Amino acid sequence: MDLFLEAQPRAPGQILDLDATGDPLHGHQEGRFFHGYYDGYCYLPLYIFCGRHLLAAKLRPANIDGAAGALEEVIRITRQIRQRWPRTRILLRADSGFCRDDLMDWCEHNRVDYVLGLARTKRLTGMIQDELEQAEQASLASGKAERVFKDFDWTTLKSWARTRRVVAKAEWTGGEANPRFVVTSLKSRDCGARRLYEKVYCARGDMENRIRECQADLFADRTSTAKLASNQLRLWFASMAYVLICALRRIALADTQFANASCGSIRLKLLKVGARVMVSVRRIKFAMASGHPWAEE
């Protein structure tokens, strides 16, 4: 968090992306449980990013709700951001696994906006039957996927404490309906239904690329020790490596072809480079192959 705050030249609006991912296990580590969605034994780490900045990486067993512990992490991060910038705007963005009343209620009482996926139900789908029929007719006429958006107020039968704004995407694609829903604290006058879904909510998908960098490029999935605590330490080591490479990319590589490179590309092309190291009294000289394609960088 300190590095993240130092990297911000001013107080921009912050978008916090939350997501959980499967971390496959291949032994009998502490906290090992079978997860139906990932179809295997795994951990369920929680990640929080702001753009490319990693703000939290919390290892969790897989036998819990996907949103478990998310509120505590959001409270901690929000407080640290507002200690620096008390009036900055914060938007929370996540899929339907984080659509929980306690998280939304806290946001509503602490000047934090949210855009969260909302799980599809028969009641929700029934609210957009007319829009689905419109999308179907438009798709039959155009021969392409078509979508119609609807904005309405909604509450659940039991789990929500209040009515909230829901945006629905009534889509007809591949000869069948594909409805999707999000719930948000943003007002319709500030962000229309189509823009909210396509430009704001769908943009959270880029977070999966950041998780892939942590898991695949920097080996955050090597949680093979016996204890949960030591595996959390391994996750933090990988997270620290990610933060360091992000700083390298942001500061040292800003004016190079690697300004937007992935962590894996930076490792392969800049860090894992063969060279002869010659040490003398006055200097240390690195001699790389003359044909190295990224010698200048």
Tab-separated table of C-alpha atoms in Angstrom:
chain	number	residue	atom	x	y	z
A	1	MET	CA	0.000	0.000	0.000
A	2	ASP	CA	2.860	2.414	0.709
A	3	LEU	CA	4.342	1.818	-2.752
A	4	PHE	CA	0.909	2.201	-4.327
A	5	LEU	CA	0.294	5.543	-2.613
A	6	GLU	CA	3.760	6.828	-3.483
A	7	ALA	CA	3.184	5.928	-7.145
A	8	GLN	CA	0.142	8.227	-7.423
A	9	PRO	CA	1.104	11.793	-8.443
A	10	ARG	CA	-2.291	13.118	-7.302
A	11	ALA	CA	-5.569	11.899	-5.827
A	12	PRO	CA	-7.391	10.199	-8.701
A	13	GLY	CA	-10.608	8.256	-8.355
A	14	GLN	CA	-9.639	4.747	-7.339
A	15	ILE	CA	-11.233	1.580	-8.741
A	16	LEU	CA	-10.620	-1.446	-6.526
A	17	ASP	CA	-11.042	-4.793	-8.275
A	18	LEU	CA	-11.719	-7.878	-6.162
A	19	ASP	CA	-11.511	-11.470	-7.303
A	20	ALA	CA	-10.897	-14.983	-6.031
A	21	THR	CA	-9.059	-17.668	-7.952
A	22	GLY	CA	-8.278	-21.343	-7.603
A	23	ASP	CA	-4.802	-22.388	-6.469
A	24	PRO	CA	-4.576	-26.149	-7.183
A	25	LEU	CA	-3.069	-28.380	-4.511
A	26	HIS	CA	-1.340	-31.684	-5.193
A	27	GLY	CA	-0.699	-32.910	-1.679
A	28	HIS	CA	-2.321	-32.942	1.738
A	29	GLN	CA	-1.605	-29.384	2.829
A	30	GLU	CA	-3.385	-27.812	5.765
A	31	GLY	CA	-6.691	-26.275	4.639
A	32	ARG	CA	-7.026	-28.582	1.622
A	33	PHE	CA	-10.639	-28.873	0.415
A	34	PHE	CA	-12.395	-29.834	-2.799
A	35	HIS	CA	-13.963	-26.939	-4.725
A	36	GLY	CA	-16.747	-27.807	-7.144
A	37	TYR	CA	-16.285	-24.827	-9.464
A	38	TYR	CA	-12.585	-25.548	-9.996
A	39	ASP	CA	-13.220	-29.308	-9.922
A	40	GLY	CA	-10.277	-30.084	-7.688
A	41	TYR	CA	-8.539	-29.634	-4.356
A	42	CYS	CA	-7.279	-26.086	-4.011
A	43	TYR	CA	-6.857	-22.933	-1.980
A	44	LEU	CA	-9.031	-19.908	-2.773
A	45	PRO	CA	-6.797	-16.810	-2.533
A	46	LEU	CA	-8.367	-13.344	-2.529
A	47	TYR	CA	-6.742	-10.660	-4.684
A	48	ILE	CA	-7.392	-6.914	-4.685
A	49	PHE	CA	-5.913	-4.692	-7.415
A	50	CYS	CA	-6.128	-1.041	-8.354
A	51	GLY	CA	-5.262	-1.079	-12.022
A	52	ARG	CA	-1.923	-2.882	-12.152
A	53	HIS	CA	-1.163	-2.242	-8.485
A	54	LEU	CA	-1.547	-5.265	-6.192
A	55	LEU	CA	-3.032	-4.188	-2.850
A	56	ALA	CA	-3.878	-7.488	-1.164
A	57	ALA	CA	-3.195	-11.201	-1.586
A	58	LYS	CA	-4.854	-13.307	1.085
A	59	LEU	CA	-4.631	-17.097	1.081
A	60	ARG	CA	-7.828	-18.875	2.138
A	61	PRO	CA	-9.069	-22.465	2.245
A	62	ALA	CA	-11.570	-23.441	-0.446
A	63	ASN	CA	-14.450	-24.408	1.875
A	64	ILE	CA	-15.559	-20.789	2.434
A	65	ASP	CA	-17.699	-18.199	0.722
A	66	GLY	CA	-15.801	-16.469	-2.080
A	67	ALA	CA	-16.343	-13.101	-0.371
A	68	ALA	CA	-15.070	-14.229	3.047
A	69	GLY	CA	-12.629	-11.681	4.449
A	70	ALA	CA	-13.177	-9.249	1.566
A	71	LEU	CA	-14.925	-6.612	3.699
A	72	GLU	CA	-12.066	-6.495	6.209
A	73	GLU	CA	-9.523	-6.040	3.419
A	74	VAL	CA	-11.608	-3.331	1.741
A	75	ILE	CA	-11.948	-1.442	5.045
A	76	ARG	CA	-8.183	-1.571	5.624
A	77	ILE	CA	-7.299	-0.441	2.085
A	78	THR	CA	-9.950	2.291	2.004
A	79	ARG	CA	-8.725	3.745	5.302
A	80	GLN	CA	-5.142	3.836	4.060
A	81	ILE	CA	-6.150	5.565	0.826
A	82	ARG	CA	-8.238	8.156	2.655
A	83	GLN	CA	-5.524	8.890	5.161
A	84	ARG	CA	-3.643	10.297	2.159
A	85	TRP	CA	-6.651	11.641	0.208
A	86	PRO	CA	-9.701	12.077	2.472
A	87	ARG	CA	-12.128	13.099	-0.277
A	88	THR	CA	-11.048	10.826	-3.140
A	89	ARG	CA	-13.716	8.747	-4.828
A	90	ILE	CA	-13.478	4.954	-4.529
A	91	LEU	CA	-15.356	2.444	-6.691
A	92	LEU	CA	-15.491	-1.242	-5.774
A	93	ARG	CA	-15.819	-3.702	-8.649
A	94	ALA	CA	-16.284	-7.488	-8.482
A	95	ASP	CA	-18.288	-10.414	-9.817
A	96	SER	CA	-21.396	-11.963	-8.268
A	97	GLY	CA	-19.326	-13.926	-5.745
A	98	PHE	CA	-18.867	-10.672	-3.820
A	99	CYS	CA	-22.460	-9.458	-4.002
A	100	ARG	CA	-23.102	-9.582	-0.260
A	101	ASP	CA	-25.359	-7.309	1.763
A	102	ASP	CA	-22.757	-6.514	4.434
A	103	LEU	CA	-20.229	-5.372	1.826
A	104	MET	CA	-22.763	-3.209	-0.026
A	105	ASP	CA	-24.140	-1.790	3.224
A	106	TRP	CA	-20.672	-0.776	4.402
A	107	CYS	CA	-19.970	0.899	1.054
A	108	GLU	CA	-23.239	2.836	1.206
A	109	HIS	CA	-22.386	4.192	4.654
A	110	ASN	CA	-18.750	5.052	3.877
A	111	ARG	CA	-18.876	6.961	0.563
A	112	VAL	CA	-17.656	3.993	-1.478
A	113	ASP	CA	-19.450	3.190	-4.732
A	114	TYR	CA	-19.749	-0.350	-6.052
A	115	VAL	CA	-20.559	-2.238	-9.247
A	116	LEU	CA	-21.062	-5.924	-8.501
A	117	GLY	CA	-22.241	-8.846	-10.574
A	118	LEU	CA	-25.605	-10.251	-9.527
A	119	ALA	CA	-26.376	-13.942	-9.856
A	120	ARG	CA	-29.137	-14.777	-12.332
A	121	THR	CA	-32.438	-16.015	-10.876
A	122	LYS	CA	-35.879	-16.785	-12.299
A	123	ARG	CA	-37.280	-13.648	-10.646
A	124	LEU	CA	-34.620	-11.456	-12.203
A	125	THR	CA	-34.953	-13.060	-15.622
A	126	GLY	CA	-38.702	-12.540	-15.434
A	127	MET	CA	-38.112	-8.801	-15.084
A	128	ILE	CA	-36.566	-8.592	-18.556
A	129	GLN	CA	-38.760	-10.926	-20.634
A	130	ASP	CA	-39.853	-8.100	-22.927
A	131	GLU	CA	-36.240	-6.998	-23.446
A	132	LEU	CA	-35.162	-10.582	-24.206
A	133	GLU	CA	-37.886	-10.817	-26.841
A	134	GLN	CA	-36.696	-7.527	-28.357
A	135	ALA	CA	-33.132	-8.803	-28.451
A	136	GLU	CA	-34.272	-12.074	-30.043
A	137	GLN	CA	-36.173	-10.280	-32.801
A	138	ALA	CA	-33.246	-7.950	-33.447
A	139	SER	CA	-30.857	-10.912	-33.592
A	140	LEU	CA	-33.050	-12.783	-36.070
A	141	ALA	CA	-33.171	-9.689	-38.265
A	142	SER	CA	-29.439	-8.927	-38.136
A	143	GLY	CA	-28.029	-12.436	-37.888
A	144	LYS	CA	-25.770	-11.242	-35.070
A	145	ALA	CA	-25.841	-11.189	-31.294
A	146	GLU	CA	-28.006	-8.361	-29.993
A	147	ARG	CA	-28.465	-6.876	-26.562
A	148	VAL	CA	-31.012	-4.621	-24.856
A	149	PHE	CA	-30.418	-2.974	-21.481
A	150	LYS	CA	-32.865	-2.312	-18.677
A	151	ASP	CA	-32.516	-0.271	-15.495
A	152	PHE	CA	-34.747	-1.018	-12.468
A	153	ASP	CA	-34.895	-1.073	-8.673
A	154	TRP	CA	-34.640	-4.468	-7.027
A	155	THR	CA	-34.394	-6.261	-3.712
A	156	THR	CA	-34.114	-9.907	-2.778
A	157	LEU	CA	-36.744	-11.745	-0.753
A	158	LYS	CA	-34.529	-12.174	2.315
A	159	SER	CA	-30.831	-11.395	1.993
A	160	TRP	CA	-30.838	-7.646	1.215
A	161	ALA	CA	-31.742	-4.994	3.746
A	162	ARG	CA	-32.860	-2.438	1.147
A	163	THR	CA	-33.792	-1.841	-2.496
A	164	ARG	CA	-30.893	-1.183	-4.899
A	165	ARG	CA	-30.372	-0.236	-8.523
A	166	VAL	CA	-29.919	-3.181	-10.914
A	167	VAL	CA	-28.812	-3.000	-14.546
A	168	ALA	CA	-29.753	-5.943	-16.774
A	169	LYS	CA	-28.256	-6.972	-20.086
A	170	ALA	CA	-30.879	-8.847	-22.113
A	171	GLU	CA	-28.744	-10.526	-24.766
A	172	TRP	CA	-29.668	-13.012	-27.471
A	173	THR	CA	-26.653	-14.832	-28.911
A	174	GLY	CA	-26.074	-18.200	-30.548
A	175	GLY	CA	-29.810	-18.812	-30.763
A	176	GLU	CA	-30.417	-18.517	-27.011
A	177	ALA	CA	-30.867	-15.994	-24.225
A	178	ASN	CA	-27.854	-14.821	-22.260
A	179	PRO	CA	-29.124	-12.456	-19.526
A	180	ARG	CA	-26.671	-10.810	-17.138
A	181	PHE	CA	-27.196	-8.527	-14.127
A	182	VAL	CA	-25.184	-6.066	-12.030
A	183	VAL	CA	-26.118	-4.144	-8.903
A	184	THR	CA	-24.664	-0.709	-8.281
A	185	SER	CA	-24.741	2.333	-6.041
A	186	LEU	CA	-24.113	4.635	-9.029
A	187	LYS	CA	-27.086	6.735	-10.050
A	188	SER	CA	-28.620	6.455	-13.513
A	189	ARG	CA	-28.045	10.175	-14.111
A	190	ASP	CA	-24.297	9.633	-13.562
A	191	CYS	CA	-23.892	6.439	-15.580
A	192	GLY	CA	-26.434	4.976	-18.001
A	193	ALA	CA	-27.224	1.278	-18.145
A	194	ARG	CA	-25.251	0.379	-21.282
A	195	ARG	CA	-22.178	2.366	-20.311
A	196	LEU	CA	-22.279	1.004	-16.764
A	197	TYR	CA	-22.262	-2.587	-17.975
A	198	GLU	CA	-20.006	-2.387	-21.032
A	199	LYS	CA	-17.497	0.273	-19.977
A	200	VAL	CA	-17.409	0.060	-16.192
A	201	TYR	CA	-18.299	-3.476	-15.145
A	202	CYS	CA	-16.803	-5.463	-18.027
A	203	ALA	CA	-13.480	-3.651	-17.670
A	204	ARG	CA	-12.877	-5.643	-14.494
A	205	GLY	CA	-11.992	-8.609	-16.691
A	206	ASP	CA	-8.499	-7.147	-17.100
A	207	MET	CA	-7.828	-8.121	-13.488
A	208	GLU	CA	-7.618	-11.740	-14.630
A	209	ASN	CA	-4.492	-10.798	-16.586
A	210	ARG	CA	-2.954	-9.405	-13.410
A	211	ILE	CA	-3.775	-12.600	-11.492
A	212	ARG	CA	-2.282	-14.626	-14.335
A	213	GLU	CA	0.933	-12.623	-14.003
A	214	CYS	CA	1.084	-13.437	-10.294
A	215	GLN	CA	0.146	-17.091	-10.642
A	216	ALA	CA	1.909	-18.083	-13.872
A	217	ASP	CA	4.766	-15.588	-14.300
A	218	LEU	CA	5.806	-15.212	-10.658
A	219	PHE	CA	4.792	-18.616	-9.243
A	220	ALA	CA	2.231	-17.498	-6.668
A	221	ASP	CA	0.670	-20.959	-7.029
A	222	ARG	CA	3.675	-22.759	-5.527
A	223	THR	CA	1.911	-23.256	-2.208
A	224	SER	CA	3.318	-26.708	-1.545
A	225	THR	CA	4.395	-26.519	2.109
A	226	ALA	CA	2.463	-28.405	4.775
A	227	LYS	CA	1.042	-25.427	6.684
A	228	LEU	CA	-1.393	-22.712	5.601
A	229	ALA	CA	0.699	-19.976	7.245
A	230	SER	CA	3.890	-20.892	5.374
A	231	ASN	CA	1.932	-21.092	2.127
A	232	GLN	CA	0.597	-17.589	2.835
A	233	LEU	CA	4.229	-16.498	3.201
A	234	ARG	CA	5.012	-17.996	-0.213
A	235	LEU	CA	2.066	-16.110	-1.687
A	236	TRP	CA	3.413	-12.889	-0.154
A	237	PHE	CA	6.885	-13.529	-1.620
A	238	ALA	CA	5.352	-13.847	-5.089
A	239	SER	CA	3.261	-10.733	-4.398
A	240	MET	CA	6.372	-8.772	-3.397
A	241	ALA	CA	8.043	-9.885	-6.633
A	242	TYR	CA	5.015	-8.638	-8.569
A	243	VAL	CA	5.110	-5.261	-6.798
A	244	LEU	CA	8.848	-4.887	-7.525
A	245	ILE	CA	8.465	-5.719	-11.208
A	246	CYS	CA	5.521	-3.296	-11.450
A	247	ALA	CA	7.749	-0.572	-9.985
A	248	LEU	CA	10.512	-1.475	-12.458
A	249	ARG	CA	8.029	-1.313	-15.329
A	250	ARG	CA	6.499	1.972	-14.169
A	251	ILE	CA	9.760	3.815	-13.406
A	252	ALA	CA	12.697	2.330	-15.309
A	253	LEU	CA	10.906	0.994	-18.388
A	254	ALA	CA	8.412	3.827	-18.925
A	255	ASP	CA	10.078	5.037	-22.139
A	256	THR	CA	10.951	1.628	-23.553
A	257	GLN	CA	9.094	-1.048	-25.492
A	258	PHE	CA	8.540	-2.834	-22.165
A	259	ALA	CA	6.378	-0.068	-20.667
A	260	ASN	CA	3.308	-2.296	-20.960
A	261	ALA	CA	5.004	-5.702	-21.009
A	262	SER	CA	3.816	-8.530	-18.795
A	263	CYS	CA	5.867	-9.694	-15.828
A	264	GLY	CA	6.681	-12.859	-17.762
A	265	SER	CA	8.116	-10.895	-20.696
A	266	ILE	CA	10.217	-8.742	-18.373
A	267	ARG	CA	11.584	-11.817	-16.615
A	268	LEU	CA	12.391	-13.590	-19.869
A	269	LYS	CA	13.858	-10.669	-21.831
A	270	LEU	CA	15.493	-8.499	-19.162
A	271	LEU	CA	16.131	-10.505	-15.989
A	272	LYS	CA	16.914	-14.034	-17.188
A	273	VAL	CA	19.806	-12.902	-19.409
A	274	GLY	CA	23.161	-14.640	-19.706
A	275	ALA	CA	26.201	-12.381	-19.252
A	276	ARG	CA	29.829	-12.452	-18.158
A	277	VAL	CA	30.443	-10.466	-14.969
A	278	MET	CA	33.962	-9.063	-14.622
A	279	VAL	CA	34.962	-7.402	-11.361
A	280	SER	CA	37.955	-5.065	-11.128
A	281	VAL	CA	39.117	-2.587	-8.518
A	282	ARG	CA	37.264	0.302	-10.127
A	283	ARG	CA	34.211	-1.204	-11.770
A	284	ILE	CA	31.931	-4.149	-12.374
A	285	LYS	CA	31.428	-4.879	-16.054
A	286	PHE	CA	28.599	-6.914	-17.562
A	287	ALA	CA	29.358	-8.294	-21.017
A	288	MET	CA	26.297	-9.546	-22.911
A	289	ALA	CA	26.174	-11.254	-26.286
A	290	SER	CA	26.430	-8.745	-29.137
A	291	GLY	CA	23.358	-10.280	-30.770
A	292	HIS	CA	21.119	-9.867	-27.708
A	293	PRO	CA	17.924	-8.268	-29.130
A	294	TRP	CA	17.174	-6.197	-26.007
A	295	ALA	CA	20.722	-5.126	-25.155
A	296	GLU	CA	19.850	-1.423	-25.323
A	297	GLU	CA	17.081	-1.716	-22.750
